[in-house]
Coordinates of C-alpha atoms and ligand atoms in Angstrom, one line a residue:
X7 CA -35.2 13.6 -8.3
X8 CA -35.2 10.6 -5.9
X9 CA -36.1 10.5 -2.6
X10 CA -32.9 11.4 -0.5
X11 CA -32.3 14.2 -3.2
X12 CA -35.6 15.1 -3.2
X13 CA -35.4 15.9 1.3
X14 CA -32.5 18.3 0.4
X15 CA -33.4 19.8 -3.1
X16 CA -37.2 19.2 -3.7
X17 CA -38.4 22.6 -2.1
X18 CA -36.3 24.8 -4.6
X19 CA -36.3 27.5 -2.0
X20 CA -34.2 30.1 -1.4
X21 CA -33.5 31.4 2.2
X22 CA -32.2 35.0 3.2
X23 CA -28.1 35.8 3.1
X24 CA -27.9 32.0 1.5
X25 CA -29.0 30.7 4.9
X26 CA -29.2 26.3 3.8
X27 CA -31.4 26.0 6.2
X28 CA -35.1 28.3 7.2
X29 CA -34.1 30.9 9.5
X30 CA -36.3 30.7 12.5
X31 CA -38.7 33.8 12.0
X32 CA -39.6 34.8 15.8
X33 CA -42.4 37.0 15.3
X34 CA -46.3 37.0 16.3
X35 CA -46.8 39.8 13.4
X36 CA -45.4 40.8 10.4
X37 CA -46.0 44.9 10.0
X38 CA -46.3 46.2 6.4
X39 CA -46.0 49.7 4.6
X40 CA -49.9 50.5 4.5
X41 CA -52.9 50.1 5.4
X42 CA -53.5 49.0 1.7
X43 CA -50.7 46.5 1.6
X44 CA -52.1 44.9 4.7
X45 CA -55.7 44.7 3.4
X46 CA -54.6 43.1 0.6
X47 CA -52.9 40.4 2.5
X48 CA -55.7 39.8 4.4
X49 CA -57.8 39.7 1.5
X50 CA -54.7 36.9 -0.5
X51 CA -54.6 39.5 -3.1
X52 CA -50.9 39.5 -2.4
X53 CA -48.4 37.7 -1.1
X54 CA -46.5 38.1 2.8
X55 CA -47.5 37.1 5.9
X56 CA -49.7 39.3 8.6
X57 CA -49.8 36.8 12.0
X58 CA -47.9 34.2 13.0
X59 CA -51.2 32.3 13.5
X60 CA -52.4 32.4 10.3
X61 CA -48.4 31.9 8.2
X62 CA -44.8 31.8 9.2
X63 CA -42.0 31.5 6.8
X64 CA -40.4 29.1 9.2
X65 CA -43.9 27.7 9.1
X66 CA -44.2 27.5 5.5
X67 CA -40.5 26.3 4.7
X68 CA -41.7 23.2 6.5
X69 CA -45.1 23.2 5.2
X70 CA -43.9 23.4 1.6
X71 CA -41.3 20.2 2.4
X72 CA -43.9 18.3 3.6
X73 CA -46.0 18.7 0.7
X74 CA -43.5 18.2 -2.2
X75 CA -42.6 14.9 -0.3
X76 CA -46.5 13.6 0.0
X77 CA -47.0 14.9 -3.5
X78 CA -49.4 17.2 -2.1
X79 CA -51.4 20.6 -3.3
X80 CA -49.9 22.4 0.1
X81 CA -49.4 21.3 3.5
X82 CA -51.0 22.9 6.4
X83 CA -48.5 22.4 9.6
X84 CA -50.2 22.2 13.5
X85 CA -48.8 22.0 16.7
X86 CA -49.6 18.2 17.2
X87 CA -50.2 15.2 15.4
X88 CA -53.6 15.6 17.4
X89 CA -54.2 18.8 16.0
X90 CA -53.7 17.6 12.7
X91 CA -56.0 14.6 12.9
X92 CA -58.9 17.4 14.5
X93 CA -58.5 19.7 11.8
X94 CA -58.3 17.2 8.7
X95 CA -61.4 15.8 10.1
X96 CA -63.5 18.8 11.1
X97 CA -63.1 20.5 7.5
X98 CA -64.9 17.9 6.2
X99 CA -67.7 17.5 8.8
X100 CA -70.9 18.9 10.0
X101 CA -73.3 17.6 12.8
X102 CA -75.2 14.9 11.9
X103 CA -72.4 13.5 9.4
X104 CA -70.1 10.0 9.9
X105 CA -67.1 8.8 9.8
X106 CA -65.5 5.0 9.7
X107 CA -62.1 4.3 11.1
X108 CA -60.4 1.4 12.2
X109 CA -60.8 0.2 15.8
X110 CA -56.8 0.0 16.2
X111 CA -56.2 3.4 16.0
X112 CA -54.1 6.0 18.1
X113 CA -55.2 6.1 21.6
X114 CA -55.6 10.1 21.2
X115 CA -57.6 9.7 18.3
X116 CA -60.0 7.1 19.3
X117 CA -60.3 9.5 23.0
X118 CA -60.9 12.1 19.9
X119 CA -63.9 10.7 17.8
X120 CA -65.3 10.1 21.1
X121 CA -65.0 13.6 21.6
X122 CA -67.0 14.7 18.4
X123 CA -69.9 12.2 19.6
X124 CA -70.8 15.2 21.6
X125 CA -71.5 17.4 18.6
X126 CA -73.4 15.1 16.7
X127 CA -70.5 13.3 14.6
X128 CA -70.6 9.8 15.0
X129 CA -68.1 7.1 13.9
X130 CA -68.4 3.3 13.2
X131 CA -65.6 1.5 13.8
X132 CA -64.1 -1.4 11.7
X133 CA -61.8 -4.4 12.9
X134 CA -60.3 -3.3 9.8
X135 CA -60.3 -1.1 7.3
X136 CA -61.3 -3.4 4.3
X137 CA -62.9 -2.0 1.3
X138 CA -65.6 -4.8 1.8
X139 CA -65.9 -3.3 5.3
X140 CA -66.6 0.6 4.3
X141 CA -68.9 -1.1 1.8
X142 CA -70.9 -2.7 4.2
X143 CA -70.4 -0.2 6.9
X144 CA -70.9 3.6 4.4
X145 CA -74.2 5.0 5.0
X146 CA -75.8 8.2 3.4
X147 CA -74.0 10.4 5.9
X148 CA -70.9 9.2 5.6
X149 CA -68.2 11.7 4.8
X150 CA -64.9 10.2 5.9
X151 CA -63.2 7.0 6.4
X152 CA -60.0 7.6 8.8
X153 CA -57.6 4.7 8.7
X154 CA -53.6 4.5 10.1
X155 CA -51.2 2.6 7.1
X156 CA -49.4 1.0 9.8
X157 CA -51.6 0.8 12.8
X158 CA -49.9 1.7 16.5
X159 CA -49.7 0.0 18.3
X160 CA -51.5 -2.8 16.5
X161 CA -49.3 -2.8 13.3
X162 CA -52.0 -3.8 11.2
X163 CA -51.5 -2.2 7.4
X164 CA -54.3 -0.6 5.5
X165 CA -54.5 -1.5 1.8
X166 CA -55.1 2.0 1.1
X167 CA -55.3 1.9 -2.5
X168 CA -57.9 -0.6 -2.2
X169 CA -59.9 1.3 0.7
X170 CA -59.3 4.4 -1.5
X171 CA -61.0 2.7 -4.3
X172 CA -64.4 2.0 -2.0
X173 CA -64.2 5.9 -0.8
X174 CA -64.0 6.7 -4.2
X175 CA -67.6 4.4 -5.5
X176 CA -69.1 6.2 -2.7
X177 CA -67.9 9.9 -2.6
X178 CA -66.1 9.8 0.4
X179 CA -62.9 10.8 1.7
X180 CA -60.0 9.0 2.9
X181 CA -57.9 10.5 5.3
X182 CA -54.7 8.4 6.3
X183 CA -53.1 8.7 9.3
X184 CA -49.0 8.0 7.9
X185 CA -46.8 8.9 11.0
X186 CA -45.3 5.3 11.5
X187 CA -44.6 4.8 7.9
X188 CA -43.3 8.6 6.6
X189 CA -42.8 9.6 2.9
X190 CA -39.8 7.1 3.3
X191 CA -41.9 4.1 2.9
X192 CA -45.5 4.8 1.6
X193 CA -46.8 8.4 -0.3
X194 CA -50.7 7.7 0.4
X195 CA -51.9 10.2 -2.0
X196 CA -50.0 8.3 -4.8
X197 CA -52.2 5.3 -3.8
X198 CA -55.4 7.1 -4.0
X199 CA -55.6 8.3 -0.6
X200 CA -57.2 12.3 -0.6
X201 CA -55.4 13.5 2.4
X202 CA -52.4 12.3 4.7
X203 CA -51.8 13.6 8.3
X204 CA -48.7 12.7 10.2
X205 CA -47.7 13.2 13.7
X206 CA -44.4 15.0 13.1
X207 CA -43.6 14.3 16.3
X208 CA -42.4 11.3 15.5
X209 CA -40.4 10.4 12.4
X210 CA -40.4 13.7 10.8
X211 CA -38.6 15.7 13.4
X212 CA -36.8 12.4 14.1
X213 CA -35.0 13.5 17.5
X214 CA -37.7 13.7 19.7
X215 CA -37.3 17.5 19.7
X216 CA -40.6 19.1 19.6
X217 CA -44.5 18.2 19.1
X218 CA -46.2 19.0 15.8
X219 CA -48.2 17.9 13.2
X220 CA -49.1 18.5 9.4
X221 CA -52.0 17.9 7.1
X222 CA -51.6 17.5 3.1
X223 CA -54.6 17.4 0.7
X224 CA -53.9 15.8 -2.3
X225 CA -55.7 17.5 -5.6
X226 CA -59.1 15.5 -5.8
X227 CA -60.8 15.7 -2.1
X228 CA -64.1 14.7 -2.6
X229 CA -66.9 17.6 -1.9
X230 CA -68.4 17.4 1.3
X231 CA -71.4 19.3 2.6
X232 CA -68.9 21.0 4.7
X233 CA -67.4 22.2 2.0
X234 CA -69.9 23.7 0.0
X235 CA -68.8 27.3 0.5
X236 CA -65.5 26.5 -0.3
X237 CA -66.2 24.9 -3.8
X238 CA -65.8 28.0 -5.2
X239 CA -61.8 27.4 -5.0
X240 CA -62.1 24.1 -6.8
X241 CA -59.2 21.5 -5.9
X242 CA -58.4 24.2 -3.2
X243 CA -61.8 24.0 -1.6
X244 CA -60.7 21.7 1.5
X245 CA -57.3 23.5 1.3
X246 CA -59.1 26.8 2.1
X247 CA -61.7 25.4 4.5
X248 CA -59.3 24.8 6.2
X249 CA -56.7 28.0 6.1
X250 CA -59.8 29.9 6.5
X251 CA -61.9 28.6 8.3
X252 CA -61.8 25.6 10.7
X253 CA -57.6 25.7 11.4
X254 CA -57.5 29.6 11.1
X255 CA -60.7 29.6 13.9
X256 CA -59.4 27.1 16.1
X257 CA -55.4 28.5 16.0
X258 CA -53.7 25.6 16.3
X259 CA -50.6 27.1 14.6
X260 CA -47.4 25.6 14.7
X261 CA -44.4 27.7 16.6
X262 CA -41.6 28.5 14.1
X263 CA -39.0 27.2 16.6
X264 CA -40.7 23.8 15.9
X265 CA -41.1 24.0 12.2
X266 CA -37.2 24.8 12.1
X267 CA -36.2 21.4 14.3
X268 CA -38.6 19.7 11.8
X269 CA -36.8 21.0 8.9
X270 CA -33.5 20.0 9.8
X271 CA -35.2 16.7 10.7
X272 CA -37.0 15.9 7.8
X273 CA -33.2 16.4 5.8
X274 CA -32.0 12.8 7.4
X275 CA -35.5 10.8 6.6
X276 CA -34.2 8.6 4.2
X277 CA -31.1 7.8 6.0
X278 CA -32.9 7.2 9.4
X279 CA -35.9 5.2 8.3
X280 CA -33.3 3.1 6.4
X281 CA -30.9 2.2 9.5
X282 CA -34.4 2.4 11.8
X283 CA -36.4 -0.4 9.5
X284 CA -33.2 -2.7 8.7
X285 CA -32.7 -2.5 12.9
X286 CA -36.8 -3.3 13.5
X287 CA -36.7 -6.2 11.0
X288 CA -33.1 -7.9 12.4
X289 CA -34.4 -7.2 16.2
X290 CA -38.1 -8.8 15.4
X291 CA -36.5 -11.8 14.0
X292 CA -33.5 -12.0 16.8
X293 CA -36.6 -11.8 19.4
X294 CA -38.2 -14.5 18.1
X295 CA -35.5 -17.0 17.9
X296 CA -35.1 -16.0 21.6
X297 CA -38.5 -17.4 21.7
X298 CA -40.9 -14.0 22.5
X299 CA -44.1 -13.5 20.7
X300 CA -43.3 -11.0 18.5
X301 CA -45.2 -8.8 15.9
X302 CA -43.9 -6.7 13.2
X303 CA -45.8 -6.0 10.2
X304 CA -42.4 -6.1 8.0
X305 CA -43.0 -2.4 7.5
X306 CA -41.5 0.2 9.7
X307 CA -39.9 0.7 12.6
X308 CA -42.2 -0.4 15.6
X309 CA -42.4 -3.7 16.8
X310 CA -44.3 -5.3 19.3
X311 CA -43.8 -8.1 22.1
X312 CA -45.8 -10.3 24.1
X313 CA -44.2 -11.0 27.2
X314 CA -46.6 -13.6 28.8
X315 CA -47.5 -11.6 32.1
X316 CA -47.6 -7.6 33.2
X317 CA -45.8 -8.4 35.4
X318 CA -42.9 -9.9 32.9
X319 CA -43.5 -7.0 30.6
X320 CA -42.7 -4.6 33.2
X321 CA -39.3 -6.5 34.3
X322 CA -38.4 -6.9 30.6
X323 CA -38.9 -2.9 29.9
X324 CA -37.1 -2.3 33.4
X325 CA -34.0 -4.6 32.5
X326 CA -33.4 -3.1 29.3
X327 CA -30.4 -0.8 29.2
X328 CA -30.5 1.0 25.6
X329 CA -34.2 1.8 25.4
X330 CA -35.7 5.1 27.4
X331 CA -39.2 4.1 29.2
X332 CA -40.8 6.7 27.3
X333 CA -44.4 7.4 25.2
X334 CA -43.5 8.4 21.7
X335 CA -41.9 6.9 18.7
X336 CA -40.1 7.9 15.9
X337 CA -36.8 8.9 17.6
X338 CA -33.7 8.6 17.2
X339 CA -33.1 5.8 20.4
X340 CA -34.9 3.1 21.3
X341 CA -38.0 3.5 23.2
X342 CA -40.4 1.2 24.9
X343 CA -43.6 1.5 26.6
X344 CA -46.4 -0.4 28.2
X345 CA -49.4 0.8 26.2
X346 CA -51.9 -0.8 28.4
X347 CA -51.3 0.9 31.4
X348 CA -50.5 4.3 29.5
X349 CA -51.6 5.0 26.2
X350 CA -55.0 3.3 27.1
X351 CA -55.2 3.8 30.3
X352 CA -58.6 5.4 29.5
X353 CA -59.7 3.0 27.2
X354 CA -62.6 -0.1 28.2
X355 CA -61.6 -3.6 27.7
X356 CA -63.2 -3.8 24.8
X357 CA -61.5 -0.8 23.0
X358 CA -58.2 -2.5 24.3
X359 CA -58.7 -5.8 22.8
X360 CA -60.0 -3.9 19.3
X361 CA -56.7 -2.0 19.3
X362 CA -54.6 -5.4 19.7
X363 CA -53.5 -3.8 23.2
X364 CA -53.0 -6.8 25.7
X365 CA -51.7 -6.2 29.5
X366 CA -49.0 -8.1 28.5
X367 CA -47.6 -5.8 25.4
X368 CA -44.7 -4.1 25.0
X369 CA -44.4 -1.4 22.2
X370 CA -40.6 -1.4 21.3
X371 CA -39.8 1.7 18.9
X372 CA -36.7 1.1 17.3
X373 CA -33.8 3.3 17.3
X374 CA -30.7 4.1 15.4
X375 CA -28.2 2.3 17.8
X376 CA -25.7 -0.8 16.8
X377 CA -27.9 -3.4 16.8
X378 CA -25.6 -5.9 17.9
X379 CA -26.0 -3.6 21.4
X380 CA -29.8 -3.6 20.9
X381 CA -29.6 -7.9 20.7
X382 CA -27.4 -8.0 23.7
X383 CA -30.0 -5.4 25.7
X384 CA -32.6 -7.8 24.8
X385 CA -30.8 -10.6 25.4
X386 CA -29.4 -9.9 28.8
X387 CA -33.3 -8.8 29.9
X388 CA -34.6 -11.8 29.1
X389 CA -32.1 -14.2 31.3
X390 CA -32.7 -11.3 33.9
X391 CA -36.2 -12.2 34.0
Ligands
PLP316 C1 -48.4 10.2 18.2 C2 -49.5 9.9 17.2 C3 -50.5 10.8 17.0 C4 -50.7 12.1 17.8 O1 -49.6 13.0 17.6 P1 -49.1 14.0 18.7 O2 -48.0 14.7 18.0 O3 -48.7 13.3 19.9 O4 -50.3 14.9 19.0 C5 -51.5 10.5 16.0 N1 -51.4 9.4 15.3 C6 -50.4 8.5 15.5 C7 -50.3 7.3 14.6 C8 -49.4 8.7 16.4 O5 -48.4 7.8 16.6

């Protein structure tokens, strides 16, 4: 089955009364016939669901999509891409243990691992993610390297099976951070990557529509301290640390409603990231005959601009027409934002510059419109400034 086949086919599920789509299951419990019935959920001696918290069919419908299109061993959905990048981290983690990641990352998640500093996990950062840099950089309490494929917003791209090699020599796990590339254009865990989060905010849901997030373990996570009382479960270890223990604990559960819009999302990937890409890479190249600094990695959909002042970044983004002043990416439309004075408003200087965010950046994500109106938007912006 091929890709666009696969989004419409791949989960070889059947929904009640022939339903095409997951019927959105509104309910916080699920009661059963006895006590005995119930136990045995609890205890996943049998199949159902008991608490919305813990499973969902709606929940699951979109967690079993996700993972047949990461070619992952499940998929465990959350209600934001930060909640995601928390829990795939925290399974694998105690006090006293490290992580490396790349300085460019996600303003939330660098705000994040300086979170975790105050309970004893410490990260190292790297320019880049190079093997030779986790080489250098790996000590004996390293558990995790956390790196983004396509870096936002400094579109930098991780050669994960490379990186995934180093994690491998020394034990360790890679987590990858895929929102701005999608199933579409990369599968991480096919490149040796052992687990791939994804703000499904973004691309996934594809509309804008709702905040969420997913984590999918591939089958050989590396053992962890962490995950010592897990082992037991074998290539399921991190997959139950997690679904009972660290996401179960912290409850954040994704609402059904949200896993439905995700669904219906995730059915027009293919098609959108196509139309979304072949728009970045005409834009980019439009942009720079119009003499902008202009930076896409010729991957994706997100672009980036160099206006020469705040001041002309701001006019530029306030002259456009077709592009909503907005901080997200991965819709539908075209949006643009000024990281600097957003995104990383909390950020120092220096964590700026390491992230490739200047005050004169614009972050354009593309959209879906004609983009002979999206080069006439541009166009008219810059005479206007
Ligand atoms: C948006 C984003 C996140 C955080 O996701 P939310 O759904 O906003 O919590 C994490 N990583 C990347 C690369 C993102 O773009």
């Amino acid at each position: 089955m091929r890709f666009n086949t696969r989004l419409l086919h791949g989960d070889a599920q059947t929904n009640p009364y022939g339903a095409t789509l997951p019927p959105i299951v509104q309910s916080s419990a699920f009661a059963h016939e006895s006590a005995e019935q119930l136990e045995k959920i609890f205890e996943n001696k049998a199949p159902g669901f008991a608490y919305s918290r813990i499973g969902n069919p709606t929940v699951a419908a979109f967690e079993k999509r996700m993972s047949v299109l990461e070619g992952g061993i499940d998929a465990i959905a959350c209600a934001s891409g930060m909640a995601a990048v928390s829990m795939a981290l925290l399974a694998f983690l105690r006090s006293g243990d490290e992580i490396i990641a790349g300085s460019g990352l996600f303003g939330g998640t660098l705000d994040l691992l300086g979170n975790f500093a105050a309970f004893g996990i410490k990260t190292t950062f790297l320019e880049s993610v190079t093997a030779e840099a986790v080489h250098s950089a790996v000590t004996p309490n390293t558990r995790v390297i956390f790196a983004e494929y396509i870096g936002n917003p400094k579109l930098d791209v991780t050669n994960i099976r490379a990186v995934a090699q180093a994690a491998d020599a020394h034990g360790i796990a890679l987590v990858v951070d895929s929102t701005t590339a999608t199933p579409a254009l990369i599968r991480p865990l096919e490149e040796g990557a052992h687990v791939v989060v994804h703000s499904s905010s973004k691309y996934i849901n594809g509309g804008g529509s709702g905040i969420s997030g997913v984590i999918i373990p591939g089958a050989r996570v590396p053992a962890t301290p962490a995950l010592e009382a897990f082992q037991k479960y074998g290539k399921f270890a991190y997959v139950q640390r997690i679904r009972q223990d660290i996401w179960r604990n912290f409850g954040p559960c994704l609402a059904p409603e949200n896993a439905y819009l995700n669904c219906l999302g995730l059915e027009t990937l293919g098609l959108r990231m196509e139309r979304l890409c072949a728009n970045a890479a005409e834009l980019a190249a439009y942009l720079e005959q119009q003499g902008l600094e202009v930076r896409y990695p010729a991957i994706g959909a997100i672009l980036t601009v160099r206006a020469g002042t705040k001041a002309r970044a701001f006019a530029l983004i306030n002259a456009l027409r077709y592009a909503k002043i907005a901080s997200n990416i991965g819709d539908v439309r075209t949006l643009v934002i000024h990281p600097s004075s957003t995104i990383y408003l909390h950020s120092s200087e220096a964590q700026k510059r390491a992230a490739g965010v200047y005050d004169d950046l614009i972050r354009v994500s593309v959209g879906i419109e004609d983009i002979a109106d999206l080069k006439e938007d541009w166009r008219r912006a810059i005479d206007a400034t």
